[in-house]
Short mmCIF file of C-alpha atoms and ligand atoms in Angstrom, two decimals:
data_model
loop_
_atom_site.label_atom_id
_atom_site.label_comp_id
_atom_site.label_asym_id
_atom_site.label_seq_id
_atom_site.Cartn_x
_atom_site.Cartn_y
_atom_site.Cartn_z
CA MET P 23 0.02 0.01 0.03
CA SER P 24 2.10 2.91 1.30
CA GLN P 25 4.54 3.83 -1.48
CA ASN P 26 7.27 6.50 -0.94
CA SER P 27 4.81 9.51 -0.90
CA PRO P 28 1.32 9.51 0.55
CA ASN P 29 -1.73 9.24 -1.64
CA THR P 30 -3.16 12.69 -1.50
CA ASN P 31 -6.40 11.93 -3.52
CA VAL P 32 -7.92 10.50 -0.44
CA GLN P 33 -9.59 12.75 2.08
CA VAL P 34 -10.27 11.26 5.53
CA LEU P 35 -12.78 12.68 8.08
CA LEU P 36 -12.50 11.05 11.55
CA LEU P 37 -15.30 11.83 14.13
CA GLU P 38 -15.96 11.06 17.73
CA GLY P 39 -12.32 10.96 18.77
CA VAL P 40 -11.48 7.62 17.17
CA SER P 41 -8.29 6.09 18.59
CA GLN P 42 -4.91 7.58 17.96
CA GLU P 43 -3.70 4.22 16.60
CA ALA P 44 -6.13 4.77 13.68
CA VAL P 45 -5.06 8.30 13.16
CA ARG P 46 -1.39 7.22 12.87
CA ILE P 47 -2.33 4.59 10.22
CA PHE P 48 -4.19 7.17 8.14
CA GLU P 49 -1.37 9.80 8.61
CA LYS P 50 1.19 7.33 7.35
CA GLU P 51 -0.85 6.49 4.34
CA TYR P 52 -2.34 9.79 3.35
CA GLY P 53 -0.32 12.51 5.11
CA LYS P 54 -1.50 14.76 7.91
CA GLN P 55 -2.88 17.36 5.63
CA ASN P 56 -5.51 14.97 4.25
CA ILE P 57 -7.02 14.00 7.58
CA GLU P 58 -9.49 16.00 9.71
CA TYR P 59 -9.94 14.83 13.25
CA ILE P 60 -12.90 15.87 15.31
CA THR P 61 -13.55 14.65 18.85
CA TYR P 62 -17.34 14.70 18.71
CA ALA P 63 -20.22 13.52 16.52
CA LEU P 64 -21.63 15.81 13.83
CA GLN P 65 -25.35 16.37 13.31
CA GLU P 66 -26.85 15.45 9.91
CA ASP P 67 -26.56 18.92 8.37
CA GLU P 68 -23.06 19.60 9.71
CA LEU P 69 -21.95 16.20 8.45
CA ILE P 70 -23.33 16.74 4.99
CA LYS P 71 -21.59 20.15 4.76
CA LYS P 72 -18.27 18.71 5.96
CA LEU P 73 -18.38 15.72 3.61
CA GLN P 74 -19.19 18.02 0.65
CA GLU P 75 -16.70 20.81 1.47
CA LYS P 76 -13.77 18.38 2.02
CA LYS P 77 -14.79 15.96 -0.77
CA VAL P 78 -14.37 13.20 1.92
CA THR P 79 -13.61 9.70 0.61
CA ILE P 80 -13.15 7.97 3.87
CA LEU P 81 -15.39 8.54 6.92
CA GLY P 82 -14.58 7.19 10.40
CA ILE P 83 -17.24 7.30 13.09
CA ARG P 84 -18.11 5.61 16.36
CA SER P 85 -21.63 4.91 17.53
CA LYS P 86 -23.16 8.44 17.78
CA THR P 87 -22.83 9.70 14.25
CA LYS P 88 -25.93 8.91 12.17
CA VAL P 89 -25.01 8.14 8.55
CA THR P 90 -28.50 8.43 7.06
CA ARG P 91 -29.65 8.05 3.45
CA LYS P 92 -29.72 11.85 3.21
CA VAL P 93 -26.10 11.99 4.26
CA LEU P 94 -25.08 9.23 1.88
CA GLU P 95 -26.98 10.80 -1.13
CA SER P 96 -25.19 14.07 -0.56
CA ALA P 97 -21.61 12.71 -0.35
CA SER P 98 -20.66 11.86 -3.90
CA ASN P 99 -16.96 11.36 -3.16
CA LEU P 100 -17.53 8.97 -0.22
CA VAL P 101 -16.43 5.39 -0.87
CA THR P 102 -16.31 3.86 2.56
CA VAL P 103 -17.44 4.32 6.17
CA GLY P 104 -15.57 2.75 9.05
CA CYS P 105 -17.50 2.19 12.28
CA PHE P 106 -14.85 2.25 14.98
CA CYS P 107 -17.08 0.04 17.26
CA ILE P 108 -18.91 -3.31 17.08
CA GLY P 109 -22.45 -2.22 15.97
CA THR P 110 -23.39 -0.70 12.67
CA ASN P 111 -27.01 0.40 13.39
CA GLN P 112 -25.99 4.10 13.12
CA VAL P 113 -25.41 3.60 9.36
CA ASP P 114 -28.19 3.12 6.88
CA LEU P 115 -26.54 -0.03 5.42
CA ASN P 116 -29.06 -0.55 2.64
CA ALA P 117 -28.69 3.04 1.43
CA ALA P 118 -24.91 2.65 1.56
CA LYS P 119 -25.09 -0.50 -0.40
CA GLU P 120 -27.33 1.14 -3.04
CA MET P 121 -24.76 3.88 -3.38
CA GLY P 122 -21.74 1.66 -3.42
CA VAL P 123 -20.45 2.89 -0.07
CA THR P 124 -18.66 0.00 1.70
CA VAL P 125 -19.12 -0.17 5.47
CA PHE P 126 -16.70 -1.79 7.92
CA ASN P 127 -16.72 -2.36 11.65
CA ALA P 128 -14.70 -4.34 14.26
CA PRO P 129 -16.83 -7.26 15.31
CA PHE P 130 -14.12 -9.19 17.23
CA SER P 131 -12.08 -6.47 18.83
CA ASN P 132 -13.69 -6.80 22.23
CA THR P 133 -14.34 -10.54 22.26
CA ARG P 134 -11.48 -11.32 24.69
CA SER P 135 -12.43 -8.44 26.97
CA VAL P 136 -15.94 -9.83 27.43
CA ALA P 137 -14.69 -13.41 27.88
CA GLU P 138 -12.19 -12.33 30.60
CA LEU P 139 -14.90 -10.51 32.57
CA VAL P 140 -17.06 -13.59 32.44
CA ILE P 141 -14.39 -15.51 34.12
CA GLY P 142 -14.02 -12.76 36.66
CA ALA P 143 -17.75 -12.81 37.31
CA THR P 144 -17.70 -16.59 37.55
CA ILE P 145 -14.97 -16.62 40.28
CA SER P 146 -16.75 -13.60 42.08
CA LEU P 147 -20.12 -15.41 42.16
CA PHE P 148 -18.72 -18.70 43.46
CA ARG P 149 -16.96 -16.78 46.20
CA GLY P 150 -19.91 -14.41 47.06
CA LEU P 151 -17.78 -11.37 46.35
CA GLY P 152 -20.84 -9.20 45.67
CA GLU P 153 -22.20 -9.46 49.21
CA LYS P 154 -18.73 -9.41 50.81
CA ASN P 155 -17.74 -6.26 48.99
CA ILE P 156 -20.90 -4.40 50.06
CA LYS P 157 -20.51 -5.56 53.66
CA MET P 158 -16.89 -4.32 53.81
CA HIS P 159 -17.89 -0.94 52.47
CA ASN P 160 -20.43 -0.81 55.20
CA GLY P 161 -17.83 -1.63 57.83
CA GLU P 162 -18.91 -5.18 58.32
CA TRP P 163 -16.13 -7.84 58.78
CA CYS P 164 -17.63 -11.19 57.91
CA LYS P 165 -14.83 -13.74 57.61
CA SER P 166 -16.31 -17.06 56.65
CA ALA P 167 -15.94 -19.93 54.21
CA LYS P 168 -19.68 -20.47 54.01
CA ASN P 169 -21.06 -20.45 50.48
CA SER P 170 -17.64 -19.95 49.06
CA TYR P 171 -16.39 -22.31 46.47
CA GLU P 172 -13.58 -22.90 43.99
CA VAL P 173 -14.62 -22.91 40.29
CA ARG P 174 -12.39 -25.86 39.58
CA GLY P 175 -14.49 -28.96 38.65
CA LYS P 176 -17.68 -26.92 38.39
CA ASN P 177 -19.90 -26.96 35.28
CA ILE P 178 -20.12 -23.80 33.20
CA GLY P 179 -22.98 -23.72 30.64
CA LEU P 180 -22.45 -21.36 27.72
CA VAL P 181 -25.69 -20.41 25.95
CA GLY P 182 -24.39 -19.37 22.43
CA TYR P 183 -21.04 -20.83 21.33
CA GLY P 184 -19.90 -17.99 19.00
CA ASN P 185 -16.94 -15.79 19.37
CA ILE P 186 -17.40 -14.78 23.01
CA GLY P 187 -18.86 -18.16 24.04
CA ILE P 188 -15.91 -20.04 22.65
CA GLN P 189 -13.30 -17.74 24.25
CA ALA P 190 -15.05 -17.88 27.58
CA GLY P 191 -15.02 -21.72 27.27
CA VAL P 192 -11.28 -21.82 26.56
CA LEU P 193 -10.55 -19.65 29.69
CA ALA P 194 -12.97 -21.61 31.90
CA SER P 195 -11.38 -24.85 30.72
CA GLY P 196 -8.00 -23.43 31.79
CA LEU P 197 -9.37 -23.08 35.28
CA GLY P 198 -10.46 -26.68 35.40
CA MET P 199 -14.06 -26.07 34.76
CA ASN P 200 -16.24 -28.49 32.81
CA VAL P 201 -17.53 -26.59 29.74
CA TYR P 202 -21.00 -27.29 28.34
CA TYR P 203 -22.54 -25.25 25.57
CA TYR P 204 -25.81 -25.00 23.67
CA ASP P 205 -26.01 -23.48 20.16
CA PRO P 206 -28.61 -24.30 17.52
CA ILE P 207 -25.83 -24.23 14.92
CA ASP P 208 -23.49 -27.14 14.72
CA LYS P 209 -20.18 -25.76 16.14
CA LEU P 210 -16.66 -27.13 16.29
CA ARG P 211 -16.08 -28.15 19.91
CA ILE P 212 -12.97 -26.59 21.32
CA GLY P 213 -10.95 -28.77 23.64
CA ASN P 214 -13.15 -30.89 25.88
CA ALA P 215 -16.23 -28.77 25.62
CA ILE P 216 -19.44 -30.77 25.61
CA SER P 217 -22.31 -29.94 23.29
CA CYS P 218 -25.82 -30.04 24.77
CA LYS P 219 -28.72 -31.09 22.51
CA SER P 220 -31.10 -28.54 23.99
CA LEU P 221 -31.21 -25.52 26.17
CA LYS P 222 -32.99 -27.60 28.76
CA ASP P 223 -30.11 -30.13 28.81
CA LEU P 224 -27.59 -27.30 29.40
CA LEU P 225 -29.75 -25.61 32.07
CA SER P 226 -30.11 -28.77 34.02
CA VAL P 227 -26.35 -29.54 34.21
CA ALA P 228 -24.73 -26.11 34.66
CA ASP P 229 -23.69 -24.69 38.01
CA VAL P 230 -23.18 -21.32 36.30
CA ILE P 231 -24.93 -20.28 33.05
CA SER P 232 -23.40 -17.62 30.89
CA LEU P 233 -25.38 -16.03 27.99
CA HIS P 234 -23.64 -15.20 24.73
CA VAL P 235 -26.47 -15.04 22.22
CA PRO P 236 -27.45 -12.12 19.86
CA ASP P 237 -30.52 -9.99 20.46
CA ILE P 238 -32.98 -11.59 17.96
CA PRO P 239 -36.69 -12.43 18.25
CA GLN P 240 -35.85 -16.07 19.19
CA THR P 241 -33.69 -14.99 22.15
CA ARG P 242 -35.94 -12.39 23.70
CA ASN P 243 -36.73 -13.59 27.24
CA LEU P 244 -34.94 -16.80 26.48
CA ILE P 245 -34.23 -17.05 30.20
CA ASN P 246 -37.79 -16.85 31.55
CA LYS P 247 -39.66 -18.46 34.39
CA GLU P 248 -39.79 -21.80 32.52
CA ALA P 249 -36.11 -21.79 31.73
CA ILE P 250 -35.16 -20.82 35.35
CA ALA P 251 -37.27 -23.75 36.59
CA GLN P 252 -35.08 -26.07 34.55
CA MET P 253 -31.87 -24.86 36.24
CA LYS P 254 -30.15 -26.55 39.15
CA ASP P 255 -31.21 -25.15 42.51
CA GLY P 256 -28.60 -22.54 43.56
CA ALA P 257 -27.24 -21.98 40.09
CA PHE P 258 -25.61 -18.73 39.04
CA LEU P 259 -26.60 -16.64 35.98
CA ILE P 260 -24.28 -14.38 33.94
CA ASN P 261 -25.73 -12.02 31.31
CA TYR P 262 -23.08 -10.03 29.38
CA ALA P 263 -24.94 -10.32 26.09
CA ARG P 264 -28.10 -8.19 25.82
CA GLY P 265 -30.73 -7.08 28.38
CA SER P 266 -33.63 -8.43 26.35
CA ILE P 267 -32.50 -12.09 26.78
CA VAL P 268 -33.44 -12.33 30.44
CA ASP P 269 -36.96 -11.87 31.84
CA ILE P 270 -35.89 -9.58 34.67
CA ASP P 271 -39.11 -10.14 36.73
CA ALA P 272 -38.54 -13.84 36.57
CA LEU P 273 -34.97 -13.39 37.65
CA ASP P 274 -36.00 -11.07 40.50
CA GLU P 275 -38.41 -13.80 41.72
CA ALA P 276 -35.76 -16.54 41.43
CA LEU P 277 -33.18 -14.46 43.37
CA THR P 278 -35.68 -13.75 46.09
CA SER P 279 -36.70 -17.38 46.41
CA GLY P 280 -33.07 -18.56 46.31
CA LYS P 281 -33.52 -20.66 43.24
CA ILE P 282 -30.76 -18.63 41.66
CA CYS P 283 -28.03 -17.99 44.11
CA GLY P 284 -26.49 -14.99 42.48
CA ALA P 285 -26.08 -13.23 39.12
CA ALA P 286 -23.74 -10.99 37.22
CA LEU P 287 -25.39 -8.51 34.85
CA ASP P 288 -23.66 -6.05 32.49
CA VAL P 289 -26.78 -5.44 30.30
CA PHE P 290 -30.31 -4.54 31.11
CA PRO P 291 -33.75 -4.27 29.42
CA GLU P 292 -33.55 -0.52 30.02
CA GLU P 293 -30.16 1.18 30.20
CA PRO P 294 -29.45 4.84 30.83
CA ALA P 295 -28.80 6.65 27.57
CA SER P 296 -25.78 8.53 29.05
CA ASN P 297 -23.58 8.59 32.25
CA LYS P 298 -25.78 11.50 33.44
CA GLU P 299 -28.90 9.39 33.80
CA GLU P 300 -29.77 7.36 36.81
CA PHE P 301 -29.68 3.55 36.65
CA VAL P 302 -33.02 2.08 37.84
CA SER P 303 -33.46 -1.65 38.15
CA LYS P 304 -35.04 -4.19 40.51
CA MET P 305 -31.61 -5.78 40.51
CA THR P 306 -30.12 -3.16 42.77
CA ALA P 307 -32.01 -4.64 45.71
CA HIS P 308 -30.06 -7.91 45.51
CA GLU P 309 -26.65 -7.89 47.19
CA ASN P 310 -25.68 -11.15 45.41
CA VAL P 311 -26.00 -9.55 42.03
CA LEU P 312 -22.89 -8.04 40.44
CA LEU P 313 -23.87 -5.07 38.42
CA THR P 314 -21.71 -3.36 35.74
CA PRO P 315 -22.76 -0.55 33.39
CA HIS P 316 -22.44 -2.37 30.00
CA ILE P 317 -18.77 -2.41 30.03
CA GLY P 318 -18.04 -6.07 29.11
CA GLY P 319 -16.15 -5.09 26.05
CA SER P 320 -14.82 -1.73 27.25
CA THR P 321 -11.13 -2.01 27.73
CA THR P 322 -8.11 -0.06 26.52
CA GLU P 323 -6.95 -3.14 24.56
CA ALA P 324 -10.36 -3.48 22.82
CA GLN P 325 -10.34 0.25 21.89
CA THR P 326 -6.79 -0.02 20.52
CA ASP P 327 -7.71 -3.13 18.60
CA ILE P 328 -10.80 -1.48 17.10
CA GLY P 329 -8.72 1.55 15.95
CA ILE P 330 -6.10 -0.65 14.19
CA SER P 331 -8.49 -3.20 12.79
CA VAL P 332 -10.95 -0.74 11.23
CA ALA P 333 -8.20 1.68 10.00
CA LYS P 334 -6.42 -1.21 8.25
CA LYS P 335 -9.61 -2.45 6.60
CA LEU P 336 -10.41 1.11 5.34
CA VAL P 337 -6.93 1.63 3.87
CA SER P 338 -6.91 -1.84 2.35
CA PHE P 339 -10.27 -1.14 0.78
CA ALA P 340 -9.38 2.32 -0.43
CA GLU P 341 -5.96 1.31 -1.90
CA VAL P 342 -6.33 -2.30 -2.93
CA GLY P 343 -10.10 -2.91 -3.19
CA THR P 344 -10.30 -5.67 -0.54
CA THR P 345 -13.77 -5.96 1.09
CA ASP P 346 -12.89 -8.65 3.65
CA GLY P 347 -15.03 -7.98 6.73
CA ALA P 348 -17.35 -5.51 4.93
CA VAL P 349 -20.91 -5.56 6.36
CA ASN P 350 -22.85 -4.54 3.29
CA MET P 351 -20.68 -5.60 0.27
CA PRO P 352 -19.76 -8.95 -1.17
CA GLU P 353 -16.46 -9.93 0.52
CA LEU P 354 -13.58 -10.09 -1.80
CA ASN P 355 -9.92 -10.59 -1.01
CA VAL P 356 -7.81 -9.25 -3.84
CA PRO P 357 -4.00 -9.45 -4.31
CA LYS P 358 -1.64 -6.43 -4.00
CA LYS P 359 -1.65 -3.94 -6.80
CA SER P 360 0.80 -4.62 -9.62
CA GLU P 361 2.08 -2.24 -12.23
CA HIS P 362 -1.36 -2.29 -13.99
CA THR P 363 -4.26 0.18 -13.45
CA ARG P 364 -6.69 -1.09 -10.96
CA ILE P 365 -10.37 -0.28 -11.34
CA ASN P 366 -13.30 -1.02 -8.99
CA HIS P 367 -16.71 -1.48 -10.56
CA ILE P 368 -19.68 -1.92 -8.20
CA HIS P 369 -22.90 -2.78 -9.99
CA ASN P 370 -26.32 -4.27 -9.67
CA ASN P 371 -26.11 -8.08 -9.71
CA VAL P 372 -27.89 -8.64 -12.97
CA PRO P 373 -26.97 -10.61 -16.09
CA GLY P 374 -24.75 -9.00 -18.65
CA VAL P 375 -22.89 -6.34 -16.67
CA MET P 376 -19.51 -8.24 -16.79
CA ARG P 377 -19.91 -8.91 -20.45
CA LYS P 378 -20.37 -5.16 -21.06
CA ILE P 379 -17.37 -4.32 -18.93
CA ASN P 380 -15.14 -6.74 -20.83
CA LYS P 381 -16.47 -5.48 -24.18
CA ILE P 382 -15.41 -1.91 -23.39
CA PHE P 383 -11.76 -3.09 -22.85
CA ALA P 384 -11.82 -5.42 -25.79
CA ASP P 385 -13.21 -2.77 -28.14
CA ASN P 386 -10.48 -0.35 -27.03
CA ASN P 387 -7.79 -3.06 -27.48
CA ILE P 388 -6.94 -2.91 -23.74
CA ASN P 389 -5.73 -6.10 -22.08
CA ILE P 390 -7.33 -7.21 -18.75
CA ALA P 391 -4.50 -8.62 -16.67
CA GLY P 392 -6.67 -9.66 -13.78
CA GLN P 393 -10.31 -9.73 -12.93
CA PHE P 394 -11.83 -10.47 -9.49
CA LEU P 395 -15.52 -10.74 -8.89
CA GLN P 396 -17.79 -11.48 -5.99
CA THR P 397 -21.57 -11.09 -5.85
CA SER P 398 -23.93 -11.13 -2.95
CA GLY P 399 -27.63 -10.45 -3.05
CA SER P 400 -28.31 -7.38 -5.24
CA VAL P 401 -24.69 -6.31 -5.59
CA GLY P 402 -21.77 -7.33 -7.81
CA TYR P 403 -18.27 -6.22 -6.70
CA CYS P 404 -15.56 -6.31 -9.35
CA VAL P 405 -11.87 -5.35 -9.26
CA LEU P 406 -10.05 -5.26 -12.61
CA ASP P 407 -6.34 -4.88 -13.37
CA VAL P 408 -5.94 -3.45 -16.89
CA CYS P 409 -2.99 -2.53 -19.06
CA LEU P 410 -3.61 1.11 -20.01
CA ASP P 411 -0.04 1.93 -20.85
CA GLY P 412 0.34 2.62 -24.53
CA SER P 413 -3.41 2.62 -25.06
CA ALA P 414 -4.70 5.02 -27.68
CA VAL P 415 -7.81 5.89 -25.74
CA GLU P 416 -8.01 8.46 -22.85
CA VAL P 417 -8.47 6.93 -19.36
CA SER P 418 -11.30 9.42 -18.74
CA GLN P 419 -13.10 7.97 -21.82
CA ILE P 420 -12.86 4.40 -20.37
CA PHE P 421 -14.31 5.63 -17.03
CA LYS P 422 -17.11 7.39 -18.86
CA GLU P 423 -18.05 4.22 -20.73
CA LEU P 424 -17.84 2.08 -17.55
CA LYS P 425 -20.16 4.54 -15.70
CA GLU P 426 -22.65 4.38 -18.56
CA ILE P 427 -23.15 0.64 -18.28
CA GLU P 428 -26.73 0.10 -17.12
CA GLY P 429 -26.78 -1.06 -13.50
CA THR P 430 -23.46 0.59 -12.55
CA ILE P 431 -23.41 1.86 -8.92
CA LYS P 432 -19.90 3.16 -8.55
CA VAL P 433 -16.63 3.19 -10.51
CA ARG P 434 -13.24 4.28 -9.12
CA GLU P 435 -9.60 3.93 -9.91
CA LEU P 436 -7.57 2.53 -6.98
P1 NAI S 523 -21.53 -14.38 17.85
O1 NAI S 523 -22.48 -14.01 16.71
O2 NAI S 523 -20.12 -14.71 17.47
O3 NAI S 523 -22.20 -15.66 18.58
C1 NAI S 523 -23.56 -15.76 18.98
C2 NAI S 523 -23.87 -17.27 18.97
O4 NAI S 523 -25.13 -17.38 19.51
C3 NAI S 523 -23.86 -17.93 17.57
O5 NAI S 523 -23.06 -19.04 17.64
C4 NAI S 523 -25.35 -18.25 17.43
O6 NAI S 523 -25.51 -19.45 16.61
C5 NAI S 523 -25.77 -18.47 18.79
N1 NAI S 523 -27.23 -18.41 18.99
C6 NAI S 523 -28.08 -17.70 18.28
N2 NAI S 523 -29.38 -17.98 18.77
C7 NAI S 523 -29.21 -18.83 19.80
C8 NAI S 523 -30.09 -19.45 20.75
N3 NAI S 523 -31.50 -19.30 20.55
N4 NAI S 523 -29.63 -20.28 21.65
C9 NAI S 523 -28.31 -20.50 21.74
N5 NAI S 523 -27.42 -19.98 20.89
C10 NAI S 523 -27.86 -19.14 19.97
O7 NAI S 523 -21.70 -13.20 18.89
P2 NAI S 523 -20.60 -12.83 19.95
O8 NAI S 523 -19.59 -11.88 19.34
O9 NAI S 523 -20.14 -14.00 20.70
O10 NAI S 523 -21.53 -11.89 21.01
C11 NAI S 523 -22.48 -12.55 21.77
C12 NAI S 523 -23.34 -11.49 22.56
O11 NAI S 523 -22.45 -10.65 23.31
C13 NAI S 523 -24.09 -10.57 21.65
O12 NAI S 523 -25.42 -10.42 22.23
C14 NAI S 523 -23.38 -9.27 21.74
O13 NAI S 523 -24.23 -8.13 21.51
C15 NAI S 523 -22.92 -9.35 23.15
N6 NAI S 523 -21.77 -8.39 23.42
C16 NAI S 523 -21.80 -7.74 24.66
C17 NAI S 523 -20.77 -6.82 24.95
C18 NAI S 523 -20.79 -6.09 26.28
O14 NAI S 523 -20.16 -5.08 26.34
N7 NAI S 523 -21.47 -6.60 27.32
C19 NAI S 523 -19.64 -6.57 24.14
C20 NAI S 523 -19.69 -7.47 22.96
C21 NAI S 523 -20.70 -8.31 22.64
#
């Protein structure tokens, strides 16, 4: 990518104080003068103005900047948006796809952070640290081994065996725990992890249950009264996934009755929108519930990793055309650029487009040295290496003809 001098055709706008690691990557690639760094989110109108004024090609945001259809329609130079976070709800992904704007995020950057905290919570629950900590703060010295256990040899049940579930399982196994998991998708078992045929099977065997499923209709209130009844008496529950997954009233009842001996919760059905708002929950009444403010994935390491991972994806996309990890484009891994001219053609996935692209080059006696194509749903994503040196026809004429192909969404030279 980075040659001797920075590529000054690219204009980068970074909002919401994305990490300095990301800034350094862009500065190296494009030079300081082509990067604007703003520490806060811009409102729609300000964002539109900025994107147009600066002819921004790469936009970096976190979760607060809303990249709406209106924003995307107004930003004709924009080729990619990097979400320096996990979620991408703040971007109108369909509109971006229709306009050939490729969106990236960092889905795995905080996986390890969550998994580590699950282990911290597991040990804390088995040792009753929640109550002990509150008592100490109140001046109570309560030295006792009662209801205090090692985690070694205990059963941890992971509901959802995806990125976080697997990592948590590996760490738990290192502590000598027996790892059980339930996932409707057939997953490769890591180490000695045991797959359960049903959620019921898992709930009935686990001493501590940890939830690692997405927030989808099938997982809403997955842990309800009926599921709790299937748990071992005195089990622990950890929810570091999403608040909607646990029926909080049912949990409240189970904690009061002692059916569930303790819980660790990082996510809630209703969470304060900012640090200025009060946290209100029935769970504050239970001393044996460890409460954290949705910080499962919030570590310095995760933030650094997000910065590096998203910045690299954006540069690789802008310079080489690689869409690996894109959330709204067909994923295509292309080799490094050679001495040829590289062109990216994004189009509607309909018959005949590739034939028309190839015809333009053939008619102009231009050799295609390499062609890479991936389609997904409504979009076709193509990267071409062509030999324009010595060609009689103007490059601008070739681009004009490529743009005129029916179904073309975006064409750019890399
Ligand atoms: P993932 O997509 O890698 O794994 C989710 C797994 O859940 C998949 O294997 C899927 O097949 C499985 N699954 C789906 N429906 C299921 C069901 N009904 N029963 C059992 N398994 C089911 O997701 P990842 O990265 O492991 O994240 C898991 C959760 O953690 C998500 O809800 C995510 O939002 C949350 N999370 C929370 C953070 C925090 O700060 N507390 C930070 C990062 C993620």
